[in-house]
Coordinates of C-alpha atoms in Angstrom, one line a residue:
Chain A
X20 CA 101.8 -118.8 76.6
X21 CA 101.6 -122.6 77.0
X22 CA 99.5 -124.9 74.8
X23 CA 96.7 -125.3 77.4
X24 CA 94.4 -128.3 77.4
X25 CA 90.7 -127.5 77.9
X26 CA 88.8 -129.7 80.3
X27 CA 85.5 -128.9 78.6
X28 CA 85.5 -130.3 75.0
X29 CA 82.6 -127.9 74.2
X30 CA 84.5 -124.9 75.4
X31 CA 84.0 -122.9 72.2
X32 CA 80.3 -123.3 72.3
X33 CA 80.2 -122.4 76.0
X34 CA 82.2 -119.2 75.3
X35 CA 79.9 -118.2 72.4
X36 CA 76.8 -118.9 74.4
X37 CA 78.0 -116.7 77.3
X38 CA 79.3 -114.0 75.0
X39 CA 75.8 -113.7 73.4
X40 CA 74.4 -113.0 76.9
X41 CA 76.8 -110.2 77.6
X42 CA 74.7 -107.3 76.5
X43 CA 77.7 -104.9 77.0
X44 CA 79.5 -106.6 74.2
X45 CA 76.6 -106.2 71.9
X46 CA 76.3 -102.5 72.9
X47 CA 80.0 -102.0 72.0
X48 CA 79.5 -103.9 68.8
X49 CA 82.2 -106.4 69.8
X50 CA 82.8 -109.8 68.2
X51 CA 85.0 -112.8 68.9
X52 CA 87.8 -112.8 66.4
X53 CA 90.0 -115.6 67.9
X54 CA 89.0 -118.4 70.2
X55 CA 91.4 -121.1 71.2
X56 CA 92.3 -122.8 74.5
X57 CA 93.4 -120.1 76.9
X58 CA 93.2 -117.4 74.1
X59 CA 90.4 -115.1 73.2
X60 CA 90.6 -112.0 71.0
X61 CA 87.6 -109.5 70.9
X62 CA 87.3 -106.7 68.4
X63 CA 85.0 -103.6 68.4
X64 CA 84.7 -100.7 66.1
X65 CA 85.3 -97.1 67.3
X66 CA 82.0 -95.5 68.0
X67 CA 81.5 -91.9 69.2
X68 CA 79.1 -92.7 72.0
X69 CA 81.9 -94.3 74.2
X70 CA 84.2 -91.3 74.2
X71 CA 86.0 -89.4 76.9
X72 CA 86.5 -85.6 76.9
X73 CA 88.8 -85.5 73.9
X74 CA 86.8 -87.9 71.8
X75 CA 89.2 -90.9 72.4
X76 CA 87.6 -94.2 73.4
X77 CA 86.9 -94.0 77.1
X78 CA 89.2 -96.0 79.4
X79 CA 86.1 -97.8 80.6
X80 CA 85.4 -99.0 77.1
X81 CA 88.9 -100.2 76.7
X82 CA 88.7 -101.9 80.1
X83 CA 85.3 -103.5 79.2
X84 CA 86.8 -105.2 76.1
X85 CA 89.9 -106.3 77.8
X86 CA 88.0 -107.6 80.9
X87 CA 85.8 -109.7 78.7
X88 CA 88.7 -111.0 76.6
X89 CA 90.5 -112.1 79.8
X90 CA 87.3 -113.6 81.2
X91 CA 86.6 -115.7 78.1
X92 CA 90.3 -116.7 77.9
X93 CA 89.9 -118.1 81.4
X94 CA 86.5 -119.6 80.6
X95 CA 88.0 -121.7 77.7
X96 CA 89.8 -123.7 80.4
X97 CA 87.0 -124.0 82.9
X98 CA 85.1 -127.2 83.5
X99 CA 81.6 -127.6 82.0
X100 CA 78.9 -126.3 84.3
X101 CA 81.0 -123.5 85.7
X102 CA 81.0 -119.7 85.4
X103 CA 83.9 -117.3 85.5
X104 CA 83.9 -113.9 87.2
X105 CA 86.6 -111.2 87.5
X106 CA 87.6 -110.5 91.1
X107 CA 90.0 -107.7 90.1
X108 CA 91.9 -106.2 87.2
X109 CA 94.5 -103.5 86.6
X110 CA 94.9 -101.6 83.4
X111 CA 97.8 -99.5 82.2
X112 CA 96.7 -97.0 79.6
X113 CA 99.8 -96.6 77.4
X114 CA 98.4 -94.3 74.6
X115 CA 95.2 -92.6 73.7
X116 CA 92.6 -95.0 72.4
X117 CA 92.4 -93.5 68.9
X118 CA 91.7 -95.7 65.9
X119 CA 89.1 -97.3 63.7
X120 CA 88.9 -100.5 65.7
X121 CA 90.1 -102.0 69.0
X122 CA 91.3 -105.5 69.5
X123 CA 91.7 -107.0 73.0
X124 CA 93.8 -110.2 73.1
X125 CA 93.2 -112.1 76.4
X126 CA 95.6 -114.9 77.4
X127 CA 95.7 -117.3 80.4
X128 CA 98.9 -116.9 82.4
X129 CA 98.0 -119.5 85.0
X130 CA 94.9 -121.5 85.2
X131 CA 93.7 -122.8 88.6
X132 CA 90.9 -124.8 90.1
X133 CA 89.7 -121.7 92.0
X134 CA 91.5 -118.8 90.5
X135 CA 92.9 -118.1 87.1
X136 CA 95.2 -115.2 86.1
X137 CA 95.1 -113.7 82.7
X138 CA 96.8 -110.8 80.8
X139 CA 95.4 -108.8 77.9
X140 CA 96.9 -106.4 75.4
X141 CA 94.6 -103.9 73.6
X142 CA 95.5 -102.6 70.2
X143 CA 94.1 -99.7 68.3
X144 CA 94.0 -100.4 64.5
X145 CA 93.8 -97.6 61.9
X146 CA 93.2 -98.3 58.2
X147 CA 96.3 -97.0 56.5
X148 CA 96.3 -94.6 53.6
X149 CA 98.7 -96.2 51.2
X150 CA 97.8 -99.2 49.0
X151 CA 100.9 -101.2 50.1
X152 CA 100.7 -100.6 53.8
X153 CA 98.4 -102.6 56.0
X154 CA 96.5 -101.2 59.0
X155 CA 98.6 -99.5 61.6
X156 CA 98.5 -101.3 65.0
X157 CA 99.3 -99.5 68.2
X158 CA 99.4 -101.0 71.7
X159 CA 97.2 -98.8 73.8
X160 CA 96.7 -100.8 77.0
X161 CA 97.7 -103.8 79.0
X162 CA 95.6 -105.5 81.7
X163 CA 96.2 -108.2 84.3
X164 CA 93.1 -109.9 85.8
X165 CA 92.3 -112.5 88.5
X166 CA 89.2 -114.6 87.8
X167 CA 87.3 -117.0 90.0
X168 CA 85.7 -120.2 88.7
X169 CA 82.4 -121.1 90.3
X170 CA 79.8 -123.8 89.9
X171 CA 77.0 -122.4 87.8
X172 CA 74.4 -123.6 90.3
X173 CA 75.9 -121.8 93.2
X174 CA 74.4 -118.8 94.8
X175 CA 75.0 -115.9 92.4
X176 CA 75.6 -113.6 95.3
X177 CA 79.1 -113.2 94.4
X178 CA 82.6 -113.4 93.1
X179 CA 83.7 -113.1 96.7
X180 CA 81.1 -115.6 97.9
X181 CA 80.9 -114.0 101.4
Chain B
X3 CA 90.5 -87.0 103.0
X4 CA 92.0 -83.5 103.5
X5 CA 90.2 -80.3 102.8
X6 CA 91.9 -79.6 99.5
X7 CA 92.3 -76.1 98.0
X8 CA 91.5 -75.9 94.3
X9 CA 93.9 -73.8 92.2
X10 CA 91.3 -73.1 89.6
X11 CA 88.5 -71.0 91.1
X12 CA 86.3 -72.1 88.2
X13 CA 86.9 -75.8 88.9
X14 CA 83.2 -76.7 89.1
X15 CA 82.5 -75.1 85.6
X16 CA 85.6 -76.8 84.2
X17 CA 84.4 -80.2 85.5
X18 CA 80.9 -79.8 84.2
X19 CA 82.1 -78.6 80.8
X20 CA 84.4 -81.7 80.4
X21 CA 81.8 -84.1 81.7
X22 CA 79.4 -82.9 79.0
X23 CA 82.0 -83.9 76.4
X24 CA 82.4 -87.4 77.8
X25 CA 79.9 -89.2 75.6
X26 CA 80.4 -92.4 77.5
X27 CA 78.8 -90.8 80.6
X28 CA 75.8 -89.7 78.5
X29 CA 75.6 -93.2 77.1
X30 CA 75.5 -94.7 80.6
X31 CA 73.0 -92.0 81.7
X32 CA 75.4 -90.8 84.4
X33 CA 75.1 -87.5 86.3
X34 CA 77.3 -85.6 88.7
X35 CA 75.7 -85.8 92.1
X36 CA 78.5 -84.3 94.2
X37 CA 81.2 -81.9 93.2
X38 CA 83.7 -80.4 95.7
X39 CA 87.4 -79.9 95.9
X40 CA 89.0 -83.3 95.5
X41 CA 85.6 -85.1 95.6
X42 CA 83.3 -86.1 92.8
X43 CA 80.4 -88.6 92.9
X44 CA 78.8 -89.9 89.8
X45 CA 75.5 -91.8 89.6
X46 CA 74.0 -93.9 86.8
X47 CA 70.9 -96.0 86.7
X48 CA 71.0 -99.7 86.0
X49 CA 70.3 -100.4 82.3
X50 CA 70.1 -103.8 80.7
X51 CA 72.4 -103.0 77.8
X52 CA 75.5 -102.9 79.9
X53 CA 75.2 -106.3 81.4
X54 CA 77.5 -109.3 81.7
X55 CA 76.5 -112.9 81.2
X56 CA 74.3 -113.1 84.4
X57 CA 72.6 -109.7 83.8
X58 CA 74.7 -107.9 86.4
X59 CA 76.3 -104.6 85.4
X60 CA 79.4 -105.4 83.4
X61 CA 82.7 -104.8 85.3
X62 CA 83.6 -102.4 82.5
X63 CA 80.5 -100.3 83.2
X64 CA 81.5 -100.2 86.9
X65 CA 85.0 -99.3 85.9
X66 CA 83.8 -96.6 83.5
X67 CA 81.9 -94.8 86.2
X68 CA 84.7 -95.1 88.8
X69 CA 87.4 -94.0 86.4
X70 CA 85.5 -90.9 85.5
X71 CA 84.7 -90.2 89.2
X72 CA 88.4 -90.4 90.0
X73 CA 89.4 -88.4 86.9
X74 CA 87.0 -85.5 87.8
X75 CA 88.1 -85.6 91.5
X76 CA 91.6 -85.0 90.3
X77 CA 90.5 -82.4 87.8
X78 CA 88.9 -80.3 90.6
X79 CA 92.4 -79.6 91.9
X80 CA 94.1 -79.1 88.5
X81 CA 95.2 -75.7 87.3
X82 CA 93.1 -73.9 84.7
X83 CA 94.0 -74.8 81.1
X84 CA 95.0 -78.3 81.9
X85 CA 93.5 -81.7 81.2
X86 CA 93.6 -84.9 83.3
X87 CA 94.1 -88.4 81.9
X88 CA 94.2 -91.8 83.7
X89 CA 97.5 -93.6 83.2
X90 CA 96.4 -96.7 85.2
X91 CA 93.7 -98.0 87.5
X92 CA 93.0 -101.1 89.4
X93 CA 89.6 -102.3 90.5
X94 CA 88.6 -104.9 93.1
X95 CA 85.1 -106.3 92.3
X96 CA 83.7 -107.1 95.8
X97 CA 80.2 -108.1 94.9
X98 CA 78.0 -108.5 91.9
X99 CA 76.9 -105.1 90.5
X100 CA 73.2 -105.7 91.1
X101 CA 70.9 -102.7 91.9
X102 CA 68.7 -99.9 90.7
X103 CA 71.5 -97.3 90.6
X104 CA 75.2 -97.2 90.9
X105 CA 77.1 -94.4 92.6
X106 CA 80.9 -94.0 92.2
X107 CA 82.6 -91.7 94.8
X108 CA 86.0 -90.5 93.6
X109 CA 88.4 -88.9 96.1
X110 CA 91.9 -87.4 95.8
X111 CA 94.4 -89.2 98.0
X112 CA 97.4 -87.2 96.9
X113 CA 97.4 -84.3 94.4
X114 CA 100.6 -83.5 92.5
X115 CA 101.9 -81.2 89.9
X116 CA 102.4 -84.0 87.4
X117 CA 100.6 -87.0 88.9
X118 CA 97.5 -87.3 91.2
X119 CA 96.4 -90.5 92.9
X120 CA 92.7 -91.1 93.6
X121 CA 90.5 -93.8 95.2
X122 CA 86.9 -94.5 94.4
X123 CA 84.2 -96.6 96.0
X124 CA 81.3 -97.8 94.0
X125 CA 78.0 -98.5 95.6
X126 CA 74.9 -100.4 94.3
X127 CA 71.7 -98.8 95.6
X128 CA 68.4 -100.7 95.7
X129 CA 65.1 -99.0 96.5
X130 CA 63.9 -100.7 99.6
X131 CA 60.4 -102.2 100.1
X132 CA 59.3 -100.8 103.4
X133 CA 58.1 -97.2 103.8
X134 CA 60.4 -96.6 106.7
X135 CA 63.6 -98.1 105.3
X136 CA 65.7 -96.1 102.9
X137 CA 67.5 -97.5 99.9
X138 CA 69.9 -100.4 100.6
X139 CA 73.5 -99.5 99.7
X140 CA 76.1 -102.1 99.0
X141 CA 79.8 -101.5 98.3
X142 CA 80.5 -103.4 95.1
X143 CA 83.9 -102.1 94.0
X144 CA 87.0 -100.1 95.0
X145 CA 89.4 -98.5 92.5
X146 CA 92.8 -96.8 92.8
X147 CA 93.9 -94.6 89.9
X148 CA 97.0 -92.6 88.8
X149 CA 96.2 -89.6 86.7
X150 CA 98.5 -87.2 84.8
X151 CA 97.9 -83.5 84.5
X152 CA 98.8 -82.0 81.1
X153 CA 98.7 -78.6 79.6
X154 CA 95.6 -78.5 77.3
X155 CA 97.6 -77.2 74.4
X156 CA 100.1 -80.0 74.5
X157 CA 100.2 -82.6 71.8
X158 CA 97.3 -84.9 72.4
X159 CA 99.5 -87.9 71.6
X160 CA 99.3 -89.1 75.1
X161 CA 99.1 -89.8 78.7
X162 CA 102.5 -91.2 78.4
X163 CA 103.8 -88.4 76.2
X164 CA 106.4 -90.6 74.5
Chain C
X30 CA 85.3 -99.9 108.1
X31 CA 82.6 -102.0 109.7
X32 CA 82.9 -103.6 113.2
X33 CA 83.7 -107.1 111.9
X34 CA 83.0 -110.1 114.0
X35 CA 85.8 -112.7 114.1
X36 CA 84.9 -116.4 113.7
X37 CA 88.0 -117.6 115.6
X38 CA 87.8 -116.4 119.2
X39 CA 91.6 -117.0 119.5
X40 CA 92.3 -114.8 116.4
X41 CA 94.8 -112.6 118.3
X42 CA 96.9 -115.6 119.3
X43 CA 96.7 -117.0 115.8
X44 CA 97.9 -113.8 114.3
X45 CA 100.8 -113.5 116.8
X46 CA 101.9 -117.1 116.2
X47 CA 101.9 -116.7 112.5
X48 CA 103.7 -113.3 112.7
X49 CA 106.5 -114.9 114.7
X50 CA 107.0 -117.4 111.8
X51 CA 107.4 -114.6 109.2
X52 CA 111.1 -114.2 109.2
X53 CA 110.8 -111.3 106.8
X54 CA 109.1 -109.3 109.6
X55 CA 111.9 -110.1 112.0
X56 CA 114.5 -109.1 109.4
X57 CA 112.7 -105.7 108.9
X58 CA 112.4 -105.3 112.7
X59 CA 108.6 -105.1 112.4
X60 CA 106.2 -105.4 115.3
X61 CA 102.4 -105.5 115.7
X62 CA 101.2 -102.2 117.1
X63 CA 97.5 -102.7 116.6
X64 CA 95.4 -105.9 116.5
X65 CA 91.7 -105.9 116.3
X66 CA 89.0 -107.7 114.2
X67 CA 89.8 -106.7 110.6
X68 CA 92.5 -104.3 111.6
X69 CA 96.3 -104.8 111.9
X70 CA 99.0 -102.1 112.1
X71 CA 102.6 -103.1 111.8
X72 CA 105.5 -100.7 112.5
X73 CA 109.2 -101.0 111.5
X74 CA 112.1 -98.6 112.0
X75 CA 114.1 -97.2 109.1
X76 CA 117.2 -99.2 108.6
X77 CA 119.8 -98.4 105.9
X78 CA 120.1 -102.0 104.5
X79 CA 116.6 -101.8 102.9
X80 CA 117.3 -98.7 100.8
X81 CA 116.8 -97.8 97.1
X82 CA 119.4 -95.8 95.1
X83 CA 118.6 -92.5 97.0
X84 CA 118.7 -94.0 100.4
X85 CA 114.9 -94.0 100.8
X86 CA 113.2 -97.2 102.0
X87 CA 112.9 -99.5 99.0
X88 CA 109.4 -99.8 97.5
X89 CA 109.8 -103.6 98.2
X90 CA 110.2 -102.9 101.9
X91 CA 107.2 -100.7 102.0
X92 CA 105.3 -103.4 100.1
X93 CA 106.5 -106.1 102.5
X94 CA 105.1 -104.3 105.5
X95 CA 101.8 -103.4 103.8
X96 CA 101.3 -106.9 102.4
X97 CA 101.8 -108.4 105.9
X98 CA 99.5 -105.8 107.5
X99 CA 96.7 -106.7 104.9
X100 CA 97.4 -110.4 105.3
X101 CA 97.0 -110.3 109.1
X102 CA 94.0 -108.0 108.9
X103 CA 92.3 -110.7 106.7
X104 CA 93.6 -113.4 109.1
X105 CA 91.8 -111.9 112.1
X106 CA 88.5 -112.8 110.4
X107 CA 89.5 -116.3 109.1
X108 CA 88.2 -119.5 110.7
X109 CA 90.5 -121.5 113.0
X110 CA 92.7 -124.0 111.2
X111 CA 93.0 -121.9 108.0
X112 CA 95.8 -119.9 106.5
X113 CA 95.7 -116.7 104.4
X114 CA 97.8 -116.0 101.3
X115 CA 97.9 -112.9 99.1
X116 CA 97.0 -113.6 95.5
X117 CA 97.7 -110.1 94.3
X118 CA 98.3 -106.6 95.5
X119 CA 98.7 -103.2 94.0
X120 CA 100.6 -100.3 95.6
X121 CA 100.7 -96.6 94.8
X122 CA 103.8 -94.9 96.0
X123 CA 102.8 -91.4 96.9
X124 CA 106.0 -89.9 98.3
X125 CA 109.5 -91.1 99.0
X126 CA 109.7 -93.4 102.0
X127 CA 111.8 -91.1 104.2
X128 CA 111.4 -91.2 108.0
X129 CA 112.4 -92.7 111.3
X130 CA 109.7 -95.4 111.3
X131 CA 107.1 -96.8 109.0
X132 CA 103.6 -97.8 110.0
X133 CA 101.4 -99.9 107.7
X134 CA 97.7 -100.0 108.7
X135 CA 95.8 -102.9 107.1
X136 CA 92.0 -103.0 107.0
X137 CA 89.5 -105.5 105.7
X138 CA 87.2 -104.0 103.1
X139 CA 85.3 -107.2 102.4
X140 CA 85.7 -110.5 104.1
X141 CA 84.7 -113.7 102.2
X142 CA 84.6 -117.4 102.6
X143 CA 87.2 -117.8 99.9
X144 CA 88.5 -114.3 99.1
X145 CA 89.0 -111.3 101.3
X146 CA 89.9 -107.8 100.1
X147 CA 91.9 -105.4 102.2
X148 CA 93.4 -101.9 101.9
X149 CA 96.5 -100.6 103.7
X150 CA 97.9 -97.1 104.2
X151 CA 101.6 -96.7 104.9
X152 CA 102.8 -93.7 106.9
X153 CA 106.4 -92.4 107.4
X154 CA 106.9 -91.0 110.8
X155 CA 109.6 -88.5 111.7
X156 CA 110.4 -87.4 115.3
X157 CA 109.8 -83.7 115.2
X158 CA 112.3 -81.1 116.5
X159 CA 110.1 -78.9 118.7
X160 CA 109.0 -79.9 122.1
X161 CA 105.3 -79.1 121.5
X162 CA 105.0 -80.8 118.2
X163 CA 104.5 -84.5 117.9
X164 CA 106.0 -86.7 115.3
X165 CA 105.3 -85.7 111.7
X166 CA 103.3 -88.4 109.8
X167 CA 103.2 -88.6 106.1
X168 CA 101.2 -90.9 103.9
X169 CA 103.7 -92.6 101.6
X170 CA 101.7 -95.5 100.0
X171 CA 98.4 -97.1 99.6
X172 CA 97.8 -100.8 98.8
X173 CA 94.9 -102.9 97.8
X174 CA 95.2 -106.7 98.2
X175 CA 93.2 -109.8 97.5
X176 CA 93.8 -112.7 99.9
X177 CA 92.7 -116.4 99.7
X178 CA 91.7 -118.3 102.8
X179 CA 92.7 -122.0 102.8
X180 CA 92.4 -125.0 105.1
X181 CA 95.8 -125.3 106.8
X182 CA 95.9 -129.0 106.0
X183 CA 95.5 -128.5 102.3
X184 CA 98.3 -129.0 99.9
X185 CA 100.7 -126.1 100.2
X186 CA 101.2 -126.0 96.5
X187 CA 99.4 -122.8 96.3
X188 CA 97.4 -119.7 96.5
X189 CA 96.2 -120.6 93.1
X190 CA 95.7 -124.2 93.9
X191 CA 96.1 -125.5 90.3
Chain D
X21 CA 109.3 -106.5 73.2
X22 CA 110.7 -104.1 70.6
X23 CA 114.4 -103.5 70.0
X24 CA 114.6 -100.3 72.0
X25 CA 117.3 -97.7 71.4
X26 CA 118.9 -96.2 74.5
X27 CA 119.4 -92.5 74.6
X28 CA 122.3 -92.7 77.1
X29 CA 125.2 -94.6 75.5
X30 CA 126.5 -95.3 79.0
X31 CA 123.3 -96.8 80.1
X32 CA 124.9 -100.0 81.3
X33 CA 127.3 -98.2 83.6
X34 CA 124.5 -96.0 84.9
X35 CA 122.4 -99.1 85.8
X36 CA 125.3 -100.8 87.5
X37 CA 126.2 -97.7 89.5
X38 CA 122.7 -97.2 90.7
X39 CA 122.2 -100.9 91.5
X40 CA 125.3 -100.8 93.7
X41 CA 123.6 -98.0 95.7
X42 CA 120.4 -100.1 96.3
X43 CA 121.3 -101.6 99.7
X44 CA 118.1 -103.7 99.5
X45 CA 119.5 -105.6 96.5
X46 CA 122.8 -106.3 98.4
X47 CA 120.7 -107.4 101.5
X48 CA 118.8 -109.9 99.2
X49 CA 122.0 -111.0 97.6
X50 CA 120.7 -110.0 94.2
X51 CA 122.9 -109.6 91.1
X52 CA 122.3 -108.4 87.6
X53 CA 122.2 -111.4 85.2
X54 CA 121.0 -109.6 82.1
X55 CA 121.3 -106.0 81.0
X56 CA 120.2 -104.8 77.6
X57 CA 118.2 -101.9 76.3
X58 CA 114.8 -102.2 77.9
X59 CA 115.6 -105.5 79.5
X60 CA 117.1 -106.3 83.0
X61 CA 117.1 -109.6 84.8
X62 CA 118.0 -109.8 88.5
X63 CA 118.6 -113.0 90.4
X64 CA 118.7 -113.7 94.1
X65 CA 119.3 -116.9 96.1
X66 CA 116.6 -118.2 98.5
X67 CA 117.5 -117.2 102.0
X68 CA 115.5 -118.1 105.1
X69 CA 115.4 -114.6 106.6
X70 CA 113.0 -113.3 104.0
X71 CA 110.3 -115.9 104.6
X72 CA 106.6 -115.8 105.2
X73 CA 104.7 -118.0 107.6
X74 CA 105.2 -121.2 105.6
X75 CA 108.8 -120.6 104.9
X76 CA 108.2 -119.5 101.3
X77 CA 109.9 -116.3 100.1
X78 CA 107.8 -113.4 101.3
X79 CA 105.6 -111.7 98.7
X80 CA 107.5 -108.5 99.6
X81 CA 110.8 -110.1 98.7
X82 CA 109.4 -111.2 95.3
X83 CA 108.0 -107.7 94.8
X84 CA 111.4 -106.1 95.7
X85 CA 113.2 -108.1 93.1
X86 CA 110.6 -107.5 90.4
X87 CA 110.3 -103.8 91.3
X88 CA 114.0 -103.3 90.8
X89 CA 114.1 -105.3 87.6
X90 CA 111.3 -103.1 86.1
X91 CA 113.0 -100.0 87.5
X92 CA 116.3 -100.8 85.9
X93 CA 114.7 -101.9 82.6
X94 CA 113.1 -98.4 82.5
X95 CA 116.4 -96.8 83.5
X96 CA 118.3 -98.4 80.5
X97 CA 116.2 -96.1 78.2
X98 CA 116.3 -92.9 80.4
X99 CA 118.5 -89.9 79.4
X100 CA 121.8 -89.3 81.1
X101 CA 121.4 -87.3 84.3
X102 CA 118.0 -88.6 85.2
X103 CA 116.7 -90.9 87.9
X104 CA 113.7 -93.4 87.7
X105 CA 111.2 -94.0 90.5
X106 CA 108.2 -96.4 90.6
X107 CA 104.9 -94.6 91.1
X108 CA 102.9 -97.8 91.3
X109 CA 103.1 -101.5 90.7
X110 CA 100.7 -104.5 90.8
X111 CA 101.8 -108.0 91.4
X112 CA 99.9 -111.3 90.8
X113 CA 101.3 -114.1 93.0
X114 CA 100.7 -117.2 90.9
X115 CA 102.4 -119.9 93.0
X116 CA 104.3 -120.1 96.3
X117 CA 107.8 -118.7 96.0
X118 CA 109.6 -122.0 96.6
X119 CA 113.0 -122.6 95.0
X120 CA 116.8 -122.3 95.3
X121 CA 116.9 -119.0 93.3
X122 CA 114.6 -116.4 92.0
X123 CA 115.0 -114.6 88.7
X124 CA 113.0 -111.4 87.9
X125 CA 112.9 -110.4 84.3
X126 CA 111.9 -106.8 83.8
X127 CA 110.9 -105.5 80.3
X128 CA 109.9 -102.1 79.0
X129 CA 106.4 -102.2 77.5
X130 CA 106.3 -98.5 76.6
X131 CA 109.0 -95.9 77.3
X132 CA 108.0 -92.2 77.6
X133 CA 109.5 -88.9 78.3
X134 CA 107.7 -88.7 81.6
X135 CA 106.3 -92.1 82.3
X136 CA 107.5 -95.6 81.4
X137 CA 105.5 -98.8 81.8
X138 CA 107.2 -102.1 82.4
X139 CA 106.3 -105.7 83.0
X140 CA 108.2 -108.4 84.9
X141 CA 108.0 -112.1 85.3
X142 CA 109.5 -113.8 88.4
X143 CA 110.7 -117.4 88.1
X144 CA 111.6 -119.8 90.9
X145 CA 114.4 -122.1 89.9
X146 CA 115.2 -125.4 91.6
X147 CA 118.3 -127.5 90.9
X148 CA 116.9 -130.8 89.5
X149 CA 117.8 -134.2 90.9
X150 CA 118.6 -136.1 87.7
X151 CA 121.8 -135.7 85.8
X152 CA 120.1 -135.1 82.4
X153 CA 117.6 -132.6 83.6
X154 CA 118.4 -129.0 84.0
X155 CA 117.0 -126.8 86.7
X156 CA 113.2 -126.6 87.0
X157 CA 111.8 -123.2 86.3
X158 CA 108.4 -122.1 87.6
X159 CA 106.6 -118.8 87.0
X160 CA 105.6 -117.5 90.4
X161 CA 104.6 -113.9 89.8
X162 CA 103.9 -111.2 87.2
X163 CA 104.2 -107.5 87.8
X164 CA 103.2 -104.3 85.9
X165 CA 104.8 -101.0 86.9
X166 CA 104.6 -97.3 86.1
X167 CA 107.8 -95.4 86.5
X168 CA 108.6 -91.7 86.4
X169 CA 111.7 -90.3 84.9
X170 CA 113.1 -87.2 86.7
X171 CA 116.1 -84.9 86.4
X172 CA 118.6 -86.0 89.0
X173 CA 119.1 -82.5 90.3
X174 CA 115.4 -82.0 91.0
X175 CA 114.0 -81.8 94.4
X176 CA 113.9 -85.3 95.8
X177 CA 110.6 -84.6 97.4
X178 CA 109.0 -87.1 95.2
X179 CA 107.7 -89.6 92.8
X180 CA 104.6 -87.5 92.9
X181 CA 106.3 -84.2 92.9
X182 CA 103.6 -82.4 94.8

């Protein structure tokens, strides 16, 4: 997407501090593998405790990683002192989430003062057998998200701020 | 919704057997609390390891529970020997997922030979203070899902069956 | 849904005035057939100029009617002097849009100061042959929408208010 | 996306023949402006009869164009003798649909034997004032769609094939 300009010069620190507080990311074993204005990639290893009935990664695990990638992509462009919350997302599950590691790449499509729209792609990576070949990379899901930017001090009673 | 007629008389056993294999549900501490033709409710306690940055349940945890509720609601109406996989879902996050327990109620909207559409509501329940009052119940998310029904024997290479 | 309380006592007039300005509704031949706090039903006759390749109503026509039904359902609860715009919607197309008339029933799921979430069901109605039987009514689509409430005076440069 | 290989050598003729039958496209004044394997762009001029309450193009008009662009993108890769129907789509409305002309660019993300997933971007184009400057182009919406491929002879009783 565009070369976005962050309004918070300390955006990278803000993202890392918030990511550390997301216990779900620690539970999944996720890490930030790319962090730039409007762009955040998160990676997590396959682990059997997040499976569905066939042993694939559960769609909810895929969605967790993609939702956080989009949320932090939006957060890179948010002003200091704000928080970002998803108000909705939609995921298309393109292939079974089978692999050694999953990478969710979140990108800002349109930043806004109130609402930001992001898209994520989730890849399953499998360590390849042959010496010459690199890891196989398969697109397993796409997500579009709407996120709301809020003053941190505001009442935490919601995304939707009733 | 309608009083649906299951085609598999052993649908309840089929759902319970599949649910036991979903390690993600065990990880979340989820249990089946309602199981009827076209209707499945799943409940899970709040647990701090699935949080987002403010300590609320992560949207991905909410989505995991709702996705499985919709999947099993669809599965109650599927023929014996088939499996059900989500091809997409969309979730609206209406309020922060704060509570003692979350209940996702999945319902079939339209069953089909190939595709089934379901809707889920997710409630956050909080044990109330007063003796007389029951638990407070707050609608925190709604989800719509499309699921594909496949022969169990078929190649597991996908929802989308490339 | 709940018995919502409108904040604008003249909500019905506000909806009717806005509806008259939506030229798309006039083009489709749509009319308001129900108008209550948080609830708006719109109906439009089948017309061959809005078809897809098989002669069914185009998914875009179905979406137009449902989007406006949800928008006006949200608008019934908005303060005087505001406008409501959709920021996103998702539609599941359950059956071909075949019938004599289409009715979209929009309902508020959660109203908010900034964002409101609505759901719509779209029915295809067909005049039945027999004297005793009423019109057949078939659910052809469901839609979930997020809408933003804005001051009317504000810069019209967007939903997303960049 | 990838360089897809069509299975129907006459895919372009098949798309054009179907497009001619979509009366909604004629009503909007839409034309095919790009047609390649997995890629279809449709353009339509602004016209006041498809407006919402502020005179912008109605979200349903934007959705109609994007839905058809995605449908025909999927159709370029479908076998001869089949038809393609949308089973669901989700649209994010990023900016008001203001402009002289709208262009929806539909792209296949993942083709499948049964289901195909596409994404579209919709741009509003405005003829610029200055001699040197070309038309301004603004991204106003993104859409993700799931489409089902069916034998043409099959019972038309559905997308969802009950």
